mmCIF file with all atom_site columns, N, CA and C in Angstrom:
data_model
loop_
_atom_site.group_PDB
_atom_site.id
_atom_site.type_symbol
_atom_site.label_atom_id
_atom_site.label_alt_id
_atom_site.label_comp_id
_atom_site.label_asym_id
_atom_site.label_entity_id
_atom_site.label_seq_id
_atom_site.pdbx_PDB_ins_code
_atom_site.Cartn_x
_atom_site.Cartn_y
_atom_site.Cartn_z
_atom_site.occupancy
_atom_site.B_iso_or_equiv
_atom_site.pdbx_formal_charge
_atom_site.auth_seq_id
_atom_site.auth_comp_id
_atom_site.auth_asym_id
_atom_site.auth_atom_id
_atom_site.pdbx_PDB_model_num
ATOM 1   N N  . UNK U 1 1  ? 54.609 13.873 -198.585 1.00 76.00 ? 1  UNK U N  1
ATOM 2   C CA . UNK U 1 1  ? 53.459 14.459 -199.562 1.00 76.00 ? 1  UNK U CA 1
ATOM 3   C C  . UNK U 1 1  ? 53.280 13.332 -200.092 1.00 76.00 ? 1  UNK U C  1
ATOM 4   N N  . UNK U 1 2  ? 51.188 13.826 -199.923 1.00 89.00 ? 2  UNK U N  1
ATOM 5   C CA . UNK U 1 2  ? 50.992 12.280 -200.720 1.00 89.00 ? 2  UNK U CA 1
ATOM 6   C C  . UNK U 1 2  ? 50.164 12.611 -202.284 1.00 89.00 ? 2  UNK U C  1
ATOM 7   N N  . UNK U 1 3  ? 51.504 11.555 -203.253 1.00 91.00 ? 3  UNK U N  1
ATOM 8   C CA . UNK U 1 3  ? 51.120 11.627 -204.405 1.00 91.00 ? 3  UNK U CA 1
ATOM 9   C C  . UNK U 1 3  ? 49.948 11.634 -204.278 1.00 91.00 ? 3  UNK U C  1
ATOM 10  N N  . UNK U 1 4  ? 49.220 10.576 -204.684 1.00 94.00 ? 4  UNK U N  1
ATOM 11  C CA . UNK U 1 4  ? 47.072 11.174 -205.135 1.00 94.00 ? 4  UNK U CA 1
ATOM 12  C C  . UNK U 1 4  ? 46.418 11.838 -204.442 1.00 94.00 ? 4  UNK U C  1
ATOM 13  N N  . UNK U 1 5  ? 47.024 12.691 -203.485 1.00 93.00 ? 5  UNK U N  1
ATOM 14  C CA . UNK U 1 5  ? 46.401 14.122 -202.922 1.00 93.00 ? 5  UNK U CA 1
ATOM 15  C C  . UNK U 1 5  ? 46.458 14.859 -204.311 1.00 93.00 ? 5  UNK U C  1
ATOM 16  N N  . UNK U 1 6  ? 48.186 15.154 -204.955 1.00 93.00 ? 6  UNK U N  1
ATOM 17  C CA . UNK U 1 6  ? 48.416 16.468 -205.305 1.00 93.00 ? 6  UNK U CA 1
ATOM 18  C C  . UNK U 1 6  ? 48.111 15.992 -206.648 1.00 93.00 ? 6  UNK U C  1
ATOM 19  N N  . UNK U 1 7  ? 47.946 14.770 -207.175 1.00 95.00 ? 7  UNK U N  1
ATOM 20  C CA . UNK U 1 7  ? 47.367 14.255 -208.606 1.00 95.00 ? 7  UNK U CA 1
ATOM 21  C C  . UNK U 1 7  ? 46.281 14.659 -209.172 1.00 95.00 ? 7  UNK U C  1
ATOM 22  N N  . UNK U 1 8  ? 44.902 14.571 -207.987 1.00 94.00 ? 8  UNK U N  1
ATOM 23  C CA . UNK U 1 8  ? 43.978 14.908 -207.194 1.00 94.00 ? 8  UNK U CA 1
ATOM 24  C C  . UNK U 1 8  ? 43.943 16.232 -208.304 1.00 94.00 ? 8  UNK U C  1
ATOM 25  N N  . UNK U 1 9  ? 44.440 16.673 -207.936 1.00 92.00 ? 9  UNK U N  1
ATOM 26  C CA . UNK U 1 9  ? 43.982 18.108 -207.837 1.00 92.00 ? 9  UNK U CA 1
ATOM 27  C C  . UNK U 1 9  ? 44.921 18.701 -208.298 1.00 92.00 ? 9  UNK U C  1
ATOM 28  N N  . UNK U 1 10 ? 46.001 18.304 -209.524 1.00 92.00 ? 10 UNK U N  1
ATOM 29  C CA . UNK U 1 10 ? 46.774 18.826 -210.750 1.00 92.00 ? 10 UNK U CA 1
ATOM 30  C C  . UNK U 1 10 ? 45.765 18.441 -211.499 1.00 92.00 ? 10 UNK U C  1
ATOM 31  N N  . UNK U 1 11 ? 45.342 17.226 -211.676 1.00 93.00 ? 11 UNK U N  1
ATOM 32  C CA . UNK U 1 11 ? 44.019 16.594 -212.970 1.00 93.00 ? 11 UNK U CA 1
ATOM 33  C C  . UNK U 1 11 ? 43.069 17.823 -212.440 1.00 93.00 ? 11 UNK U C  1
ATOM 34  N N  . UNK U 1 12 ? 42.634 18.413 -211.306 1.00 93.00 ? 12 UNK U N  1
ATOM 35  C CA . UNK U 1 12 ? 41.407 18.862 -212.228 1.00 93.00 ? 12 UNK U CA 1
ATOM 36  C C  . UNK U 1 12 ? 41.426 19.814 -211.762 1.00 93.00 ? 12 UNK U C  1
ATOM 37  N N  . UNK U 1 13 ? 42.871 20.462 -211.735 1.00 90.00 ? 13 UNK U N  1
ATOM 38  C CA . UNK U 1 13 ? 43.445 22.136 -211.937 1.00 90.00 ? 13 UNK U CA 1
ATOM 39  C C  . UNK U 1 13 ? 43.733 22.309 -213.681 1.00 90.00 ? 13 UNK U C  1
ATOM 40  N N  . UNK U 1 14 ? 43.976 20.658 -214.358 1.00 91.00 ? 14 UNK U N  1
ATOM 41  C CA . UNK U 1 14 ? 44.205 20.874 -215.574 1.00 91.00 ? 14 UNK U CA 1
ATOM 42  C C  . UNK U 1 14 ? 43.103 20.819 -216.319 1.00 91.00 ? 14 UNK U C  1
ATOM 43  N N  . UNK U 1 15 ? 41.884 19.588 -216.036 1.00 91.00 ? 15 UNK U N  1
ATOM 44  C CA . UNK U 1 15 ? 40.973 19.864 -216.584 1.00 91.00 ? 15 UNK U CA 1
ATOM 45  C C  . UNK U 1 15 ? 40.151 20.928 -216.986 1.00 91.00 ? 15 UNK U C  1
ATOM 46  N N  . UNK U 1 16 ? 39.940 21.452 -215.577 1.00 92.00 ? 16 UNK U N  1
ATOM 47  C CA . UNK U 1 16 ? 39.387 22.847 -215.520 1.00 92.00 ? 16 UNK U CA 1
ATOM 48  C C  . UNK U 1 16 ? 39.623 24.029 -216.116 1.00 92.00 ? 16 UNK U C  1
ATOM 49  N N  . UNK U 1 17 ? 40.912 23.542 -216.625 1.00 87.00 ? 17 UNK U N  1
ATOM 50  C CA . UNK U 1 17 ? 41.623 24.761 -217.234 1.00 87.00 ? 17 UNK U CA 1
ATOM 51  C C  . UNK U 1 17 ? 41.122 25.858 -219.225 1.00 87.00 ? 17 UNK U C  1
ATOM 52  N N  . UNK U 1 18 ? 40.876 26.917 -218.911 1.00 81.00 ? 18 UNK U N  1
ATOM 53  C CA . UNK U 1 18 ? 40.114 27.020 -219.836 1.00 81.00 ? 18 UNK U CA 1
ATOM 54  C C  . UNK U 1 18 ? 40.906 27.193 -221.701 1.00 81.00 ? 18 UNK U C  1
ATOM 55  N N  . UNK U 1 19 ? 42.575 26.868 -220.944 1.00 79.00 ? 19 UNK U N  1
ATOM 56  C CA . UNK U 1 19 ? 43.540 27.321 -222.896 1.00 79.00 ? 19 UNK U CA 1
ATOM 57  C C  . UNK U 1 19 ? 43.325 25.703 -223.673 1.00 79.00 ? 19 UNK U C  1
ATOM 58  N N  . UNK U 1 20 ? 43.544 25.583 -224.497 1.00 81.00 ? 20 UNK U N  1
ATOM 59  C CA . UNK U 1 20 ? 43.302 24.604 -225.505 1.00 81.00 ? 20 UNK U CA 1
ATOM 60  C C  . UNK U 1 20 ? 45.193 24.517 -226.300 1.00 81.00 ? 20 UNK U C  1
ATOM 61  N N  . UNK U 1 21 ? 46.057 23.744 -226.024 1.00 81.00 ? 21 UNK U N  1
ATOM 62  C CA . UNK U 1 21 ? 45.621 21.788 -225.879 1.00 81.00 ? 21 UNK U CA 1
ATOM 63  C C  . UNK U 1 21 ? 45.479 22.299 -223.742 1.00 81.00 ? 21 UNK U C  1
ATOM 64  N N  . UNK U 1 22 ? 44.560 21.588 -223.063 1.00 87.00 ? 22 UNK U N  1
ATOM 65  C CA . UNK U 1 22 ? 44.484 21.972 -221.881 1.00 87.00 ? 22 UNK U CA 1
ATOM 66  C C  . UNK U 1 22 ? 45.930 22.002 -220.907 1.00 87.00 ? 22 UNK U C  1
ATOM 67  N N  . UNK U 1 23 ? 46.136 22.787 -220.076 1.00 86.00 ? 23 UNK U N  1
ATOM 68  C CA . UNK U 1 23 ? 47.392 22.777 -219.234 1.00 86.00 ? 23 UNK U CA 1
ATOM 69  C C  . UNK U 1 23 ? 47.343 23.795 -218.263 1.00 86.00 ? 23 UNK U C  1
ATOM 70  N N  . UNK U 1 24 ? 48.259 23.632 -217.385 1.00 88.00 ? 24 UNK U N  1
ATOM 71  C CA . UNK U 1 24 ? 48.587 24.560 -216.469 1.00 88.00 ? 24 UNK U CA 1
ATOM 72  C C  . UNK U 1 24 ? 50.189 24.594 -216.342 1.00 88.00 ? 24 UNK U C  1
ATOM 73  N N  . UNK U 1 25 ? 49.538 25.571 -215.348 1.00 88.00 ? 25 UNK U N  1
ATOM 74  C CA . UNK U 1 25 ? 50.919 26.315 -214.781 1.00 88.00 ? 25 UNK U CA 1
ATOM 75  C C  . UNK U 1 25 ? 51.595 26.762 -213.292 1.00 88.00 ? 25 UNK U C  1
ATOM 76  N N  . UNK U 1 26 ? 52.085 25.457 -213.004 1.00 87.00 ? 26 UNK U N  1
ATOM 77  C CA . UNK U 1 26 ? 51.759 25.420 -211.999 1.00 87.00 ? 26 UNK U CA 1
ATOM 78  C C  . UNK U 1 26 ? 52.793 26.210 -210.378 1.00 87.00 ? 26 UNK U C  1
ATOM 79  N N  . UNK U 1 27 ? 52.293 26.833 -210.174 1.00 87.00 ? 27 UNK U N  1
ATOM 80  C CA . UNK U 1 27 ? 53.296 27.515 -208.493 1.00 87.00 ? 27 UNK U CA 1
ATOM 81  C C  . UNK U 1 27 ? 53.367 26.589 -207.984 1.00 87.00 ? 27 UNK U C  1
ATOM 82  N N  . UNK U 1 28 ? 54.457 26.157 -207.533 1.00 89.00 ? 28 UNK U N  1
ATOM 83  C CA . UNK U 1 28 ? 54.682 25.205 -205.910 1.00 89.00 ? 28 UNK U CA 1
ATOM 84  C C  . UNK U 1 28 ? 54.192 25.565 -205.047 1.00 89.00 ? 28 UNK U C  1
ATOM 85  N N  . UNK U 1 29 ? 54.694 26.864 -204.671 1.00 90.00 ? 29 UNK U N  1
ATOM 86  C CA . UNK U 1 29 ? 55.294 27.816 -203.399 1.00 90.00 ? 29 UNK U CA 1
ATOM 87  C C  . UNK U 1 29 ? 53.039 28.060 -202.954 1.00 90.00 ? 29 UNK U C  1
ATOM 88  N N  . UNK U 1 30 ? 52.466 27.796 -204.332 1.00 90.00 ? 30 UNK U N  1
ATOM 89  C CA . UNK U 1 30 ? 50.880 28.273 -203.928 1.00 90.00 ? 30 UNK U CA 1
ATOM 90  C C  . UNK U 1 30 ? 50.374 26.748 -202.774 1.00 90.00 ? 30 UNK U C  1
ATOM 91  N N  . UNK U 1 31 ? 50.849 25.881 -204.252 1.00 90.00 ? 31 UNK U N  1
ATOM 92  C CA . UNK U 1 31 ? 50.351 24.520 -203.911 1.00 90.00 ? 31 UNK U CA 1
ATOM 93  C C  . UNK U 1 31 ? 50.769 24.242 -202.948 1.00 90.00 ? 31 UNK U C  1
ATOM 94  N N  . UNK U 1 32 ? 52.045 23.855 -202.252 1.00 92.00 ? 32 UNK U N  1
ATOM 95  C CA . UNK U 1 32 ? 52.656 23.892 -200.743 1.00 92.00 ? 32 UNK U CA 1
ATOM 96  C C  . UNK U 1 32 ? 51.468 24.539 -200.209 1.00 92.00 ? 32 UNK U C  1
ATOM 97  N N  . UNK U 1 33 ? 51.476 26.265 -199.813 1.00 93.00 ? 33 UNK U N  1
ATOM 98  C CA . UNK U 1 33 ? 50.782 26.599 -198.898 1.00 93.00 ? 33 UNK U CA 1
ATOM 99  C C  . UNK U 1 33 ? 49.046 25.931 -198.425 1.00 93.00 ? 33 UNK U C  1
ATOM 100 N N  . UNK U 1 34 ? 48.617 25.140 -199.786 1.00 89.00 ? 34 UNK U N  1
ATOM 101 C CA . UNK U 1 34 ? 47.517 24.498 -199.667 1.00 89.00 ? 34 UNK U CA 1
ATOM 102 C C  . UNK U 1 34 ? 47.747 23.227 -198.739 1.00 89.00 ? 34 UNK U C  1
ATOM 103 N N  . UNK U 1 35 ? 48.626 22.547 -199.010 1.00 91.00 ? 35 UNK U N  1
ATOM 104 C CA . UNK U 1 35 ? 48.488 20.968 -198.274 1.00 91.00 ? 35 UNK U CA 1
ATOM 105 C C  . UNK U 1 35 ? 49.492 21.635 -196.657 1.00 91.00 ? 35 UNK U C  1
ATOM 106 N N  . UNK U 1 36 ? 50.120 22.619 -196.851 1.00 92.00 ? 36 UNK U N  1
ATOM 107 C CA . UNK U 1 36 ? 51.110 22.626 -195.484 1.00 92.00 ? 36 UNK U CA 1
ATOM 108 C C  . UNK U 1 36 ? 52.227 22.028 -195.503 1.00 92.00 ? 36 UNK U C  1
ATOM 109 N N  . UNK U 1 37 ? 52.562 22.065 -196.471 1.00 94.00 ? 37 UNK U N  1
ATOM 110 C CA . UNK U 1 37 ? 53.723 21.511 -196.645 1.00 94.00 ? 37 UNK U CA 1
ATOM 111 C C  . UNK U 1 37 ? 55.139 22.507 -197.178 1.00 94.00 ? 37 UNK U C  1
ATOM 112 N N  . UNK U 1 38 ? 56.756 21.599 -197.252 1.00 94.00 ? 38 UNK U N  1
ATOM 113 C CA . UNK U 1 38 ? 57.461 22.871 -197.957 1.00 94.00 ? 38 UNK U CA 1
ATOM 114 C C  . UNK U 1 38 ? 57.098 22.595 -199.594 1.00 94.00 ? 38 UNK U C  1
ATOM 115 N N  . UNK U 1 39 ? 58.123 23.877 -200.257 1.00 92.00 ? 39 UNK U N  1
ATOM 116 C CA . UNK U 1 39 ? 57.414 23.959 -202.162 1.00 92.00 ? 39 UNK U CA 1
ATOM 117 C C  . UNK U 1 39 ? 58.187 23.162 -202.780 1.00 92.00 ? 39 UNK U C  1
ATOM 118 N N  . UNK U 1 40 ? 59.780 22.513 -202.536 1.00 94.00 ? 40 UNK U N  1
ATOM 119 C CA . UNK U 1 40 ? 60.070 21.799 -202.686 1.00 94.00 ? 40 UNK U CA 1
ATOM 120 C C  . UNK U 1 40 ? 59.541 20.106 -202.637 1.00 94.00 ? 40 UNK U C  1
ATOM 121 N N  . UNK U 1 41 ? 58.794 19.495 -201.328 1.00 95.00 ? 41 UNK U N  1
ATOM 122 C CA . UNK U 1 41 ? 58.059 18.640 -202.131 1.00 95.00 ? 41 UNK U CA 1
ATOM 123 C C  . UNK U 1 41 ? 56.954 18.543 -202.756 1.00 95.00 ? 41 UNK U C  1
ATOM 124 N N  . UNK U 1 42 ? 56.689 19.363 -203.372 1.00 93.00 ? 42 UNK U N  1
ATOM 125 C CA . UNK U 1 42 ? 55.737 19.659 -204.382 1.00 93.00 ? 42 UNK U CA 1
ATOM 126 C C  . UNK U 1 42 ? 56.657 19.541 -205.646 1.00 93.00 ? 42 UNK U C  1
ATOM 127 N N  . UNK U 1 43 ? 57.547 19.949 -205.543 1.00 94.00 ? 43 UNK U N  1
ATOM 128 C CA . UNK U 1 43 ? 57.888 19.479 -206.340 1.00 94.00 ? 43 UNK U CA 1
ATOM 129 C C  . UNK U 1 43 ? 59.004 18.556 -206.780 1.00 94.00 ? 43 UNK U C  1
ATOM 130 N N  . UNK U 1 44 ? 59.065 17.330 -205.983 1.00 96.00 ? 44 UNK U N  1
ATOM 131 C CA . UNK U 1 44 ? 59.436 16.557 -206.193 1.00 96.00 ? 44 UNK U CA 1
ATOM 132 C C  . UNK U 1 44 ? 58.189 15.361 -206.579 1.00 96.00 ? 44 UNK U C  1
ATOM 133 N N  . UNK U 1 45 ? 56.996 15.955 -205.684 1.00 95.00 ? 45 UNK U N  1
ATOM 134 C CA . UNK U 1 45 ? 55.952 14.962 -205.645 1.00 95.00 ? 45 UNK U CA 1
ATOM 135 C C  . UNK U 1 45 ? 55.399 15.011 -207.729 1.00 95.00 ? 45 UNK U C  1
ATOM 136 N N  . UNK U 1 46 ? 55.637 16.405 -208.002 1.00 94.00 ? 46 UNK U N  1
ATOM 137 C CA . UNK U 1 46 ? 54.989 16.619 -209.225 1.00 94.00 ? 46 UNK U CA 1
ATOM 138 C C  . UNK U 1 46 ? 56.357 16.043 -210.163 1.00 94.00 ? 46 UNK U C  1
ATOM 139 N N  . UNK U 1 47 ? 57.491 15.959 -210.043 1.00 95.00 ? 47 UNK U N  1
ATOM 140 C CA . UNK U 1 47 ? 58.678 15.205 -210.815 1.00 95.00 ? 47 UNK U CA 1
ATOM 141 C C  . UNK U 1 47 ? 58.285 13.824 -210.605 1.00 95.00 ? 47 UNK U C  1
ATOM 142 N N  . UNK U 1 48 ? 57.608 12.979 -209.646 1.00 96.00 ? 48 UNK U N  1
ATOM 143 C CA . UNK U 1 48 ? 57.949 11.756 -209.440 1.00 96.00 ? 48 UNK U CA 1
ATOM 144 C C  . UNK U 1 48 ? 56.394 11.814 -210.719 1.00 96.00 ? 48 UNK U C  1
ATOM 145 N N  . UNK U 1 49 ? 55.438 12.090 -210.827 1.00 95.00 ? 49 UNK U N  1
ATOM 146 C CA . UNK U 1 49 ? 54.042 12.068 -211.594 1.00 95.00 ? 49 UNK U CA 1
ATOM 147 C C  . UNK U 1 49 ? 54.374 12.305 -213.035 1.00 95.00 ? 49 UNK U C  1
ATOM 148 N N  . UNK U 1 50 ? 55.162 13.288 -213.136 1.00 96.00 ? 50 UNK U N  1
ATOM 149 C CA . UNK U 1 50 ? 56.352 12.978 -214.600 1.00 96.00 ? 50 UNK U CA 1
ATOM 150 C C  . UNK U 1 50 ? 57.446 11.429 -214.748 1.00 96.00 ? 50 UNK U C  1
ATOM 151 N N  . UNK U 1 51 ? 57.484 11.086 -213.910 1.00 97.00 ? 51 UNK U N  1
ATOM 152 C CA . UNK U 1 51 ? 58.327 10.237 -213.777 1.00 97.00 ? 51 UNK U CA 1
ATOM 153 C C  . UNK U 1 51 ? 58.189 8.787  -214.016 1.00 97.00 ? 51 UNK U C  1
ATOM 154 N N  . UNK U 1 52 ? 56.397 8.842  -213.654 1.00 96.00 ? 52 UNK U N  1
ATOM 155 C CA . UNK U 1 52 ? 55.566 7.914  -213.406 1.00 96.00 ? 52 UNK U CA 1
ATOM 156 C C  . UNK U 1 52 ? 54.324 7.114  -215.332 1.00 96.00 ? 52 UNK U C  1
ATOM 157 N N  . UNK U 1 53 ? 53.950 8.996  -215.542 1.00 96.00 ? 53 UNK U N  1
ATOM 158 C CA . UNK U 1 53 ? 54.175 9.225  -216.794 1.00 96.00 ? 53 UNK U CA 1
ATOM 159 C C  . UNK U 1 53 ? 52.691 9.589  -216.826 1.00 96.00 ? 53 UNK U C  1
ATOM 160 N N  . UNK U 1 54 ? 52.330 9.763  -215.100 1.00 95.00 ? 54 UNK U N  1
ATOM 161 C CA . UNK U 1 54 ? 51.580 10.460 -214.882 1.00 95.00 ? 54 UNK U CA 1
ATOM 162 C C  . UNK U 1 54 ? 50.965 11.416 -215.290 1.00 95.00 ? 54 UNK U C  1
ATOM 163 N N  . UNK U 1 55 ? 51.579 12.308 -215.611 1.00 95.00 ? 55 UNK U N  1
ATOM 164 C CA . UNK U 1 55 ? 51.449 13.457 -216.215 1.00 95.00 ? 55 UNK U CA 1
ATOM 165 C C  . UNK U 1 55 ? 52.886 14.073 -217.397 1.00 95.00 ? 55 UNK U C  1
ATOM 166 N N  . UNK U 1 56 ? 52.839 15.389 -217.830 1.00 95.00 ? 56 UNK U N  1
ATOM 167 C CA . UNK U 1 56 ? 53.911 15.844 -219.025 1.00 95.00 ? 56 UNK U CA 1
ATOM 168 C C  . UNK U 1 56 ? 54.340 16.512 -218.355 1.00 95.00 ? 56 UNK U C  1
ATOM 169 N N  . UNK U 1 57 ? 55.336 17.379 -218.830 1.00 94.00 ? 57 UNK U N  1
ATOM 170 C CA . UNK U 1 57 ? 56.054 18.559 -218.731 1.00 94.00 ? 57 UNK U CA 1
ATOM 171 C C  . UNK U 1 57 ? 56.398 19.423 -219.495 1.00 94.00 ? 57 UNK U C  1
ATOM 172 N N  . UNK U 1 58 ? 56.785 20.239 -220.179 1.00 92.00 ? 58 UNK U N  1
ATOM 173 C CA . UNK U 1 58 ? 57.016 21.445 -220.718 1.00 92.00 ? 58 UNK U CA 1
ATOM 174 C C  . UNK U 1 58 ? 57.166 22.215 -220.658 1.00 92.00 ? 58 UNK U C  1
ATOM 175 N N  . UNK U 1 59 ? 58.012 22.783 -221.424 1.00 89.00 ? 59 UNK U N  1
ATOM 176 C CA . UNK U 1 59 ? 58.771 24.263 -220.832 1.00 89.00 ? 59 UNK U CA 1
ATOM 177 C C  . UNK U 1 59 ? 58.184 25.278 -222.325 1.00 89.00 ? 59 UNK U C  1
ATOM 178 N N  . UNK U 1 60 ? 57.454 26.669 -221.197 1.00 84.00 ? 60 UNK U N  1
ATOM 179 C CA . UNK U 1 60 ? 57.647 27.475 -222.677 1.00 84.00 ? 60 UNK U CA 1
ATOM 180 C C  . UNK U 1 60 ? 57.869 28.102 -223.439 1.00 84.00 ? 60 UNK U C  1
ATOM 181 N N  . UNK U 1 61 ? 57.300 28.419 -224.463 1.00 83.00 ? 61 UNK U N  1
ATOM 182 C CA . UNK U 1 61 ? 58.777 28.784 -225.413 1.00 83.00 ? 61 UNK U CA 1
ATOM 183 C C  . UNK U 1 61 ? 58.921 29.789 -225.291 1.00 83.00 ? 61 UNK U C  1
ATOM 184 N N  . UNK U 1 62 ? 57.835 31.226 -225.448 1.00 81.00 ? 62 UNK U N  1
ATOM 185 C CA . UNK U 1 62 ? 58.306 32.085 -224.812 1.00 81.00 ? 62 UNK U CA 1
ATOM 186 C C  . UNK U 1 62 ? 58.223 32.970 -223.787 1.00 81.00 ? 62 UNK U C  1
ATOM 187 N N  . UNK U 1 63 ? 58.891 33.655 -223.161 1.00 83.00 ? 63 UNK U N  1
ATOM 188 C CA . UNK U 1 63 ? 58.843 34.269 -222.074 1.00 83.00 ? 63 UNK U CA 1
ATOM 189 C C  . UNK U 1 63 ? 57.436 34.562 -221.640 1.00 83.00 ? 63 UNK U C  1
ATOM 190 N N  . UNK U 1 64 ? 57.620 33.779 -219.879 1.00 81.00 ? 64 UNK U N  1
ATOM 191 C CA . UNK U 1 64 ? 58.450 34.014 -218.914 1.00 81.00 ? 64 UNK U CA 1
ATOM 192 C C  . UNK U 1 64 ? 58.875 32.263 -218.839 1.00 81.00 ? 64 UNK U C  1
ATOM 193 N N  . UNK U 1 65 ? 59.224 31.911 -219.752 1.00 80.00 ? 65 UNK U N  1
ATOM 194 C CA . UNK U 1 65 ? 59.562 29.848 -220.350 1.00 80.00 ? 65 UNK U CA 1
ATOM 195 C C  . UNK U 1 65 ? 59.033 29.110 -218.717 1.00 80.00 ? 65 UNK U C  1
ATOM 196 N N  . UNK U 1 66 ? 57.883 29.590 -218.454 1.00 85.00 ? 66 UNK U N  1
ATOM 197 C CA . UNK U 1 66 ? 57.465 28.801 -217.159 1.00 85.00 ? 66 UNK U CA 1
ATOM 198 C C  . UNK U 1 66 ? 57.009 26.943 -217.125 1.00 85.00 ? 66 UNK U C  1
ATOM 199 N N  . UNK U 1 67 ? 57.124 26.119 -216.526 1.00 87.00 ? 67 UNK U N  1
ATOM 200 C CA . UNK U 1 67 ? 56.619 24.966 -217.264 1.00 87.00 ? 67 UNK U CA 1
ATOM 201 C C  . UNK U 1 67 ? 55.511 24.537 -217.005 1.00 87.00 ? 67 UNK U C  1
ATOM 202 N N  . UNK U 1 68 ? 54.885 23.369 -218.782 1.00 90.00 ? 68 UNK U N  1
ATOM 203 C CA . UNK U 1 68 ? 53.295 23.568 -217.805 1.00 90.00 ? 68 UNK U CA 1
ATOM 204 C C  . UNK U 1 68 ? 53.739 22.099 -217.699 1.00 90.00 ? 68 UNK U C  1
ATOM 205 N N  . UNK U 1 69 ? 52.745 21.673 -217.594 1.00 92.00 ? 69 UNK U N  1
ATOM 206 C CA . UNK U 1 69 ? 52.097 20.506 -217.090 1.00 92.00 ? 69 UNK U CA 1
ATOM 207 C C  . UNK U 1 69 ? 51.004 20.303 -217.558 1.00 92.00 ? 69 UNK U C  1
ATOM 208 N N  . UNK U 1 70 ? 50.940 19.083 -218.269 1.00 93.00 ? 70 UNK U N  1
ATOM 209 C CA . UNK U 1 70 ? 49.665 18.799 -219.157 1.00 93.00 ? 70 UNK U CA 1
ATOM 210 C C  . UNK U 1 70 ? 49.049 16.475 -218.488 1.00 93.00 ? 70 UNK U C  1
ATOM 211 N N  . UNK U 1 71 ? 47.342 16.506 -218.976 1.00 92.00 ? 71 UNK U N  1
ATOM 212 C CA . UNK U 1 71 ? 48.070 15.430 -218.815 1.00 92.00 ? 71 UNK U CA 1
ATOM 213 C C  . UNK U 1 71 ? 47.804 14.016 -220.087 1.00 92.00 ? 71 UNK U C  1
ATOM 214 N N  . UNK U 1 72 ? 49.281 12.843 -219.880 1.00 90.00 ? 72 UNK U N  1
ATOM 215 C CA . UNK U 1 72 ? 49.447 12.513 -221.250 1.00 90.00 ? 72 UNK U CA 1
ATOM 216 C C  . UNK U 1 72 ? 48.080 11.866 -222.137 1.00 90.00 ? 72 UNK U C  1
#
């Protein structure tokens, strides 16, 4: 999984979000389908980006408790 391509895609998804503050809940299965890889590769790539500080990850407080990704 190319982390730069993943970051570019996630970055554009977040910046085009209409939510305030801008965030996105990502379906790793759908992103994996777009890139033609397994969903656990996408999950690992997202976690690597969070660990590098390029993305922030929060958990929604209300159900359905999705993971949210924001730009730092």
